[in-house]
Amino acid sequence: MHSARDNASRPAIAPLLLAIGLSASSFLTGTSALALSELQKTPGQVEQSAPGQGGDKPAPSPTSPGVPMPDPLVNSQAGQSNDKTPGAEDSSKPVEVIYDISKVPEPVRKMREQIVEAAASGDLERLRPLLGTGATQTQVTVGEPTDDPISALKDLSGDPEGDEILAILLDVISTGFVHVGQGTPDEMFVWPYFAEKDLKALTPPERVELLRIVTAGDLSDMQEFGGYNFYRLGITPDGKWKYFTAGD
């Protein structure tokens, strides 16, 4: 049998056990948190030391040497071109459309000027001196050469006088043009530039310019066909009127 004095001298067991339990819980919690932080480290990740611990070296920045940045997008696309045009000398380069007639050799400029004057006169016969004869005669039909190019042009016109073909000639030679075949026997200045252009890649202004020569239905047919197949005109660098024909 115990007295009240004995009970007072004994330490309270319950509070003591509670304190021990809390200490153990704190220790286990800290260990678990440390283990979790260790598990979450990405393989190869460099552990960053706090200032003053393990040296004063700063953590590597994203732009530090040895960590290459992605190449600029423009560099990865250098040399690539989507404007690959049939008929161009180098299909990797866009066609250069020329509007300034002063950039062509003088014989080419002079021949173009004479063609424009003759066509604007409304008299088909005024083209005859420009068409040449024999081996140098201008080609006006596809296939075998004709004995009389003026007669052939009149037959191609929708009217008996040949006014329509003169109007087409003026429209064609009033567009921009291209210089093709440089340095070869086939070097030529060609009107219209659509003859060397991908018709599916035309800009809105180019479409409008082409529709001054052909109808919307013609353009749709050409896009399905794969290229311009209406009238085109070629003049050699030495001023010879080489051809005025329709077709591909």
Coordinates of N, CA, C and O in Angstrom, one line a residue, residues 9-131:
S9 N 6.3 11.8 -5.1 CA 7.8 11.8 -5.4 C 8.1 11.2 -6.7 O 9.2 11.3 -7.3
R10 N 7.2 10.4 -7.3 CA 7.4 9.8 -8.6 C 7.2 10.7 -9.7 O 6.2 11.5 -9.7
P11 N 8.0 10.7 -10.7 CA 7.7 11.5 -11.9 C 6.5 11.0 -12.7 O 6.2 9.8 -12.7
A12 N 5.8 11.9 -13.3 CA 4.6 11.6 -14.1 C 5.0 10.8 -15.3 O 5.8 11.3 -16.1
I13 N 4.6 9.5 -15.4 CA 5.0 8.7 -16.5 C 4.4 9.1 -17.8 O 5.0 9.1 -18.9
A14 N 3.1 9.4 -17.8 CA 2.4 9.7 -19.1 C 3.0 10.9 -19.8 O 3.3 10.8 -21.0
P15 N 3.3 12.1 -19.1 CA 3.9 13.2 -19.9 C 5.3 12.8 -20.4 O 5.7 13.2 -21.5
L16 N 6.0 12.0 -19.7 CA 7.4 11.6 -20.1 C 7.3 10.8 -21.4 O 8.0 11.0 -22.4
L17 N 6.4 9.8 -21.4 CA 6.2 9.0 -22.6 C 5.8 9.8 -23.8 O 6.2 9.6 -24.9
L18 N 4.9 10.8 -23.6 CA 4.5 11.7 -24.7 C 5.6 12.5 -25.2 O 5.8 12.7 -26.5
A19 N 6.5 13.0 -24.4 CA 7.6 13.8 -24.9 C 8.6 12.9 -25.7 O 9.1 13.4 -26.7
I20 N 8.8 11.7 -25.2 CA 9.7 10.8 -26.0 C 9.1 10.5 -27.4 O 9.8 10.4 -28.4
G21 N 7.7 10.3 -27.4 CA 7.1 10.0 -28.6 C 7.2 11.1 -29.6 O 7.4 10.9 -30.8
L22 N 7.0 12.4 -29.2 CA 7.1 13.5 -30.0 C 8.5 13.7 -30.6 O 8.7 14.0 -31.8
S23 N 9.5 13.4 -29.8 CA 10.9 13.5 -30.3 C 11.2 12.5 -31.4 O 11.8 12.8 -32.4
A24 N 10.7 11.3 -31.2 CA 10.9 10.3 -32.2 C 10.2 10.6 -33.5 O 10.7 10.4 -34.6
S25 N 9.0 11.2 -33.3 CA 8.2 11.5 -34.5 C 8.9 12.6 -35.3 O 9.0 12.6 -36.5
S26 N 9.5 13.6 -34.6 CA 10.2 14.7 -35.3 C 11.4 14.1 -36.0 O 11.7 14.5 -37.1
F27 N 12.1 13.2 -35.4 CA 13.3 12.6 -36.0 C 12.9 11.9 -37.3 O 13.5 12.0 -38.3
L28 N 11.9 11.1 -37.2 CA 11.4 10.3 -38.3 C 10.9 11.1 -39.4 O 11.2 10.9 -40.6
T29 N 10.2 12.2 -39.1 CA 9.7 13.1 -40.1 C 10.8 13.8 -40.9 O 10.8 13.9 -42.1
G30 N 11.8 14.3 -40.2 CA 13.0 14.9 -40.8 C 13.7 13.9 -41.7 O 14.1 14.3 -42.8
T31 N 13.8 12.7 -41.3 CA 14.5 11.7 -42.1 C 13.7 11.4 -43.4 O 14.2 11.3 -44.5
S32 N 12.4 11.3 -43.2 CA 11.5 11.1 -44.4 C 11.6 12.2 -45.4 O 11.7 12.0 -46.6
A33 N 11.6 13.4 -44.9 CA 11.7 14.6 -45.8 C 13.0 14.6 -46.5 O 13.1 14.9 -47.7
L34 N 14.1 14.3 -45.8 CA 15.4 14.2 -46.4 C 15.4 13.1 -47.5 O 15.9 13.4 -48.6
A35 N 14.9 12.0 -47.2 CA 14.9 10.9 -48.2 C 14.1 11.3 -49.4 O 14.4 11.0 -50.5
L36 N 12.9 12.0 -49.2 CA 12.1 12.4 -50.3 C 12.8 13.4 -51.2 O 12.8 13.3 -52.4
S37 N 13.6 14.3 -50.6 CA 14.3 15.3 -51.4 C 15.4 14.6 -52.2 O 15.7 15.0 -53.3
E38 N 16.0 13.6 -51.6 CA 17.0 12.8 -52.3 C 16.4 12.1 -53.5 O 17.0 12.0 -54.6
L39 N 15.2 11.5 -53.3 CA 14.6 10.7 -54.4 C 14.2 11.6 -55.6 O 14.1 11.2 -56.7
Q40 N 13.8 12.9 -55.3 CA 13.3 13.8 -56.3 C 14.4 14.4 -57.2 O 14.2 15.1 -58.1
K41 N 15.7 14.1 -56.9 CA 16.8 14.7 -57.7 C 16.8 14.0 -59.0 O 16.7 12.8 -59.1
T42 N 16.9 14.8 -60.1 CA 17.0 14.3 -61.4 C 18.4 13.7 -61.6 O 19.4 14.3 -61.2
P43 N 18.5 12.6 -62.3 CA 19.8 12.0 -62.5 C 20.7 13.0 -63.3 O 20.3 13.6 -64.3
G44 N 21.9 13.1 -62.8 CA 22.9 14.0 -63.5 C 22.8 15.4 -63.0 O 23.6 16.3 -63.3
Q45 N 21.8 15.7 -62.1 CA 21.6 17.1 -61.5 C 22.8 17.4 -60.6 O 23.2 16.6 -59.8
V46 N 23.3 18.6 -60.8 CA 24.4 19.1 -59.9 C 23.8 19.7 -58.7 O 23.0 20.6 -58.8
E47 N 24.3 19.2 -57.5 CA 23.7 19.7 -56.3 C 24.4 21.1 -56.0 O 25.6 21.3 -56.1
Q48 N 23.5 22.1 -55.7 CA 24.0 23.4 -55.5 C 24.2 23.6 -54.0 O 23.4 23.3 -53.2
S49 N 25.4 24.1 -53.7 CA 25.8 24.3 -52.3 C 25.3 25.6 -51.8 O 25.3 26.6 -52.6
A50 N 25.0 25.7 -50.6 CA 24.6 27.0 -50.0 C 25.8 27.9 -50.0 O 27.0 27.4 -49.9
P51 N 25.7 29.2 -50.0 CA 26.8 30.1 -50.0 C 27.7 29.8 -48.7 O 27.1 29.7 -47.6
G52 N 29.0 29.7 -49.0 CA 29.9 29.5 -47.9 C 30.1 28.0 -47.6 O 30.9 27.7 -46.7
Q53 N 29.3 27.1 -48.3 CA 29.5 25.7 -48.0 C 30.0 25.0 -49.3 O 29.4 25.2 -50.3
G54 N 31.0 24.2 -49.1 CA 31.6 23.5 -50.3 C 32.1 24.4 -51.3 O 32.1 24.1 -52.5
G55 N 32.7 25.6 -51.0 CA 33.2 26.5 -52.0 C 32.2 27.5 -52.4 O 31.0 27.5 -52.1
D56 N 32.7 28.6 -53.0 CA 31.9 29.7 -53.4 C 31.5 29.7 -54.9 O 31.2 30.7 -55.5
K57 N 31.7 28.5 -55.5 CA 31.4 28.5 -57.0 C 29.9 28.6 -57.2 O 29.1 27.8 -56.6
P58 N 29.4 29.5 -58.0 CA 28.0 29.7 -58.3 C 27.5 28.5 -59.1 O 28.2 27.9 -59.9
A59 N 26.2 28.3 -59.0 CA 25.6 27.2 -59.9 C 25.6 27.6 -61.3 O 25.5 28.8 -61.7
P60 N 25.8 26.6 -62.2 CA 25.9 27.0 -63.7 C 24.6 27.6 -64.1 O 23.5 27.1 -63.8
S61 N 24.7 28.6 -65.0 CA 23.5 29.3 -65.5 C 23.2 28.6 -66.9 O 24.1 28.0 -67.5
P62 N 22.0 28.8 -67.4 CA 21.7 28.2 -68.7 C 22.5 28.6 -69.8 O 22.6 28.0 -70.8
T63 N 23.2 29.8 -69.7 CA 24.0 30.3 -70.8 C 25.5 30.1 -70.6 O 26.3 30.6 -71.3
S64 N 25.8 29.3 -69.5 CA 27.2 29.0 -69.3 C 27.9 28.2 -70.4 O 27.2 27.4 -71.1
P65 N 29.2 28.5 -70.6 CA 29.8 27.7 -71.7 C 29.7 26.2 -71.4 O 29.8 25.7 -70.3
G66 N 29.6 25.4 -72.5 CA 29.4 24.0 -72.3 C 28.0 23.5 -72.4 O 27.7 22.3 -72.5
V67 N 27.0 24.5 -72.3 CA 25.6 24.1 -72.4 C 25.1 24.8 -73.7 O 24.7 26.0 -73.6
P68 N 25.2 24.2 -74.8 CA 24.8 24.8 -76.1 C 23.3 25.2 -76.1 O 22.5 24.4 -75.7
M69 N 23.1 26.4 -76.6 CA 21.7 26.9 -76.8 C 21.2 26.3 -78.1 O 21.9 26.0 -79.0
P70 N 19.9 26.2 -78.3 CA 19.3 25.8 -79.6 C 19.7 26.7 -80.7 O 19.8 27.9 -80.5
D71 N 19.9 26.1 -81.9 CA 20.3 27.0 -83.1 C 19.1 27.9 -83.4 O 17.9 27.5 -83.3
P72 N 19.4 29.1 -83.9 CA 18.3 30.0 -84.3 C 17.5 29.3 -85.4 O 18.1 28.7 -86.3
L73 N 16.2 29.5 -85.5 CA 15.4 28.9 -86.5 C 15.8 29.3 -87.9 O 15.8 28.5 -88.8
V74 N 16.2 30.6 -88.0 CA 16.6 31.1 -89.4 C 17.8 30.4 -89.9 O 17.9 30.2 -91.1
N75 N 18.7 30.0 -89.0 CA 19.9 29.2 -89.4 C 19.5 27.8 -89.9 O 20.1 27.3 -90.9
S76 N 18.6 27.2 -89.2 CA 18.2 25.8 -89.6 C 17.5 25.8 -91.0 O 17.4 24.8 -91.6
Q77 N 17.0 27.0 -91.4 CA 16.3 27.0 -92.7 C 17.1 27.7 -93.7 O 16.6 28.0 -94.8
A78 N 18.3 28.0 -93.5 CA 19.1 28.7 -94.4 C 19.3 27.9 -95.7 O 19.5 26.7 -95.6
G79 N 19.2 28.6 -96.8 CA 19.4 27.9 -98.1 C 18.1 27.2 -98.6 O 18.1 26.7 -99.7
Q80 N 17.0 27.2 -97.8 CA 15.8 26.5 -98.3 C 14.9 27.6 -98.9 O 14.8 28.7 -98.4
S81 N 14.3 27.2 -100.0 CA 13.4 28.1 -100.7 C 12.1 27.3 -101.1 O 12.3 26.2 -101.7
N82 N 11.0 27.9 -100.9 CA 9.7 27.3 -101.4 C 9.3 27.7 -102.8 O 8.3 27.3 -103.3
D83 N 10.0 28.7 -103.2 CA 9.6 29.3 -104.5 C 10.4 28.6 -105.6 O 11.3 29.2 -106.3
K84 N 10.1 27.3 -105.9 CA 10.8 26.6 -107.0 C 10.0 26.7 -108.2 O 8.9 26.2 -108.3
T85 N 10.5 27.3 -109.2 CA 9.7 27.6 -110.4 C 10.2 26.8 -111.6 O 11.4 26.8 -111.9
P86 N 9.2 26.2 -112.3 CA 9.6 25.5 -113.5 C 10.2 26.4 -114.5 O 9.7 27.5 -114.7
G87 N 11.3 26.0 -115.2 CA 11.9 26.8 -116.2 C 13.0 27.6 -115.8 O 13.8 28.1 -116.6
A88 N 13.1 27.8 -114.5 CA 14.3 28.6 -114.0 C 15.6 27.9 -114.2 O 15.6 26.6 -114.1
E89 N 16.7 28.6 -114.3 CA 18.0 28.0 -114.4 C 18.3 27.1 -113.2 O 18.8 26.0 -113.3
D90 N 18.1 27.7 -112.0 CA 18.3 27.0 -110.8 C 17.0 26.9 -110.0 O 16.5 27.9 -109.6
S91 N 16.5 25.7 -109.9 CA 15.2 25.5 -109.3 C 15.1 25.9 -107.8 O 14.1 26.0 -107.3
S92 N 16.3 26.0 -107.2 CA 16.4 26.4 -105.8 C 16.3 27.9 -105.6 O 16.2 28.4 -104.5
K93 N 16.3 28.7 -106.7 CA 16.2 30.1 -106.6 C 14.9 30.6 -107.2 O 14.4 30.1 -108.2
P94 N 14.4 31.7 -106.6 CA 13.1 32.2 -107.2 C 13.4 33.0 -108.5 O 14.5 33.4 -108.8
V95 N 12.4 33.0 -109.4 CA 12.5 33.7 -110.6 C 12.6 35.2 -110.4 O 11.8 35.8 -109.6
E96 N 13.6 35.9 -111.0 CA 13.7 37.3 -110.9 C 12.8 38.0 -112.0 O 13.1 37.8 -113.2
V97 N 11.8 38.7 -111.6 CA 10.9 39.3 -112.5 C 11.4 40.7 -112.8 O 11.7 41.5 -111.8
I98 N 11.6 41.1 -114.1 CA 12.1 42.4 -114.4 C 11.0 43.3 -115.1 O 10.3 42.8 -115.9
Y99 N 11.0 44.5 -114.6 CA 10.0 45.5 -115.2 C 10.7 46.6 -115.9 O 10.2 47.3 -116.7
D100 N 12.0 46.8 -115.5 CA 12.7 48.0 -116.0 C 13.4 47.6 -117.3 O 14.4 46.9 -117.3
I101 N 12.9 48.1 -118.4 CA 13.4 47.7 -119.7 C 14.8 48.2 -119.9 O 15.5 47.7 -120.8
S102 N 15.2 49.2 -119.2 CA 16.6 49.8 -119.3 C 17.6 48.8 -118.8 O 18.8 49.0 -119.1
K103 N 17.2 47.7 -118.2 CA 18.2 46.7 -117.7 C 18.6 45.7 -118.7 O 19.4 44.9 -118.5
V104 N 17.9 45.8 -119.9 CA 18.2 44.8 -120.9 C 19.2 45.4 -122.0 O 19.3 46.6 -122.0
P105 N 19.8 44.5 -122.8 CA 20.7 45.1 -123.8 C 19.9 46.0 -124.8 O 18.7 45.8 -125.0
E106 N 20.6 46.9 -125.4 CA 20.0 47.9 -126.3 C 19.3 47.2 -127.4 O 18.1 47.6 -127.8
P107 N 19.8 46.1 -128.1 CA 19.1 45.5 -129.2 C 17.7 44.9 -128.7 O 16.7 44.9 -129.5
V108 N 17.7 44.4 -127.5 CA 16.4 43.9 -127.0 C 15.4 45.0 -126.7 O 14.2 44.9 -127.1
R109 N 15.9 46.1 -126.1 CA 15.0 47.2 -125.9 C 14.4 47.8 -127.2 O 13.2 48.1 -127.3
K110 N 15.3 47.9 -128.2 CA 14.8 48.4 -129.5 C 13.8 47.5 -130.2 O 12.8 48.0 -130.7
M111 N 14.0 46.2 -130.2 CA 13.1 45.3 -130.8 C 11.7 45.4 -130.1 O 10.7 45.4 -130.7
R112 N 11.8 45.4 -128.8 CA 10.5 45.5 -128.0 C 9.8 46.7 -128.4 O 8.5 46.7 -128.6
E113 N 10.5 47.8 -128.5 CA 9.8 49.1 -128.8 C 9.2 49.1 -130.2 O 8.1 49.6 -130.4
Q114 N 9.8 48.4 -131.1 CA 9.3 48.3 -132.5 C 8.1 47.4 -132.5 O 7.1 47.7 -133.3
I115 N 8.1 46.3 -131.7 CA 6.9 45.5 -131.7 C 5.7 46.2 -131.1 O 4.6 46.1 -131.6
V116 N 6.0 47.0 -130.0 CA 4.9 47.7 -129.4 C 4.3 48.7 -130.4 O 3.0 48.9 -130.5
E117 N 5.1 49.4 -131.1 CA 4.6 50.5 -132.0 C 3.8 49.8 -133.2 O 2.8 50.3 -133.6
A118 N 4.3 48.7 -133.7 CA 3.6 48.0 -134.8 C 2.3 47.5 -134.3 O 1.2 47.6 -135.0
A119 N 2.2 46.8 -133.1 CA 1.0 46.2 -132.6 C 0.0 47.3 -132.3 O -1.2 47.1 -132.6
A120 N 0.4 48.4 -131.7 CA -0.5 49.5 -131.4 C -1.1 50.2 -132.6 O -2.1 50.9 -132.5
S121 N -0.5 50.1 -133.7 CA -1.0 50.7 -134.9 C -2.2 50.1 -135.5 O -3.0 50.7 -136.2
G122 N -2.5 48.8 -135.1 CA -3.7 48.1 -135.6 C -3.5 47.6 -137.0 O -4.4 47.0 -137.6
D123 N -2.3 47.6 -137.5 CA -2.0 47.1 -138.8 C -1.0 45.9 -138.7 O 0.1 46.1 -138.4
L124 N -1.6 44.7 -138.9 CA -0.8 43.5 -138.7 C 0.4 43.5 -139.6 O 1.5 42.9 -139.2
E125 N 0.3 44.1 -140.8 CA 1.4 44.0 -141.8 C 2.7 44.8 -141.3 O 3.8 44.5 -141.7
R126 N 2.5 45.6 -140.3 CA 3.7 46.4 -139.8 C 4.6 45.5 -139.0 O 5.7 45.9 -138.6
L127 N 4.1 44.3 -138.7 CA 5.0 43.3 -137.9 C 5.9 42.6 -138.9 O 6.9 42.1 -138.5
R128 N 5.6 42.6 -140.2 CA 6.3 41.7 -141.1 C 7.8 42.0 -141.1 O 8.6 41.1 -141.1
P129 N 8.3 43.3 -141.2 CA 9.7 43.5 -141.2 C 10.4 43.0 -139.9 O 11.7 42.8 -139.9
L130 N 9.7 42.8 -138.8 CA 10.3 42.4 -137.6 C 10.4 40.9 -137.4 O 11.1 40.4 -136.5
L131 N 9.6 40.2 -138.2 CA 9.5 38.8 -138.1 C 10.6 38.0 -138.8 O 10.8 36.8 -138.5

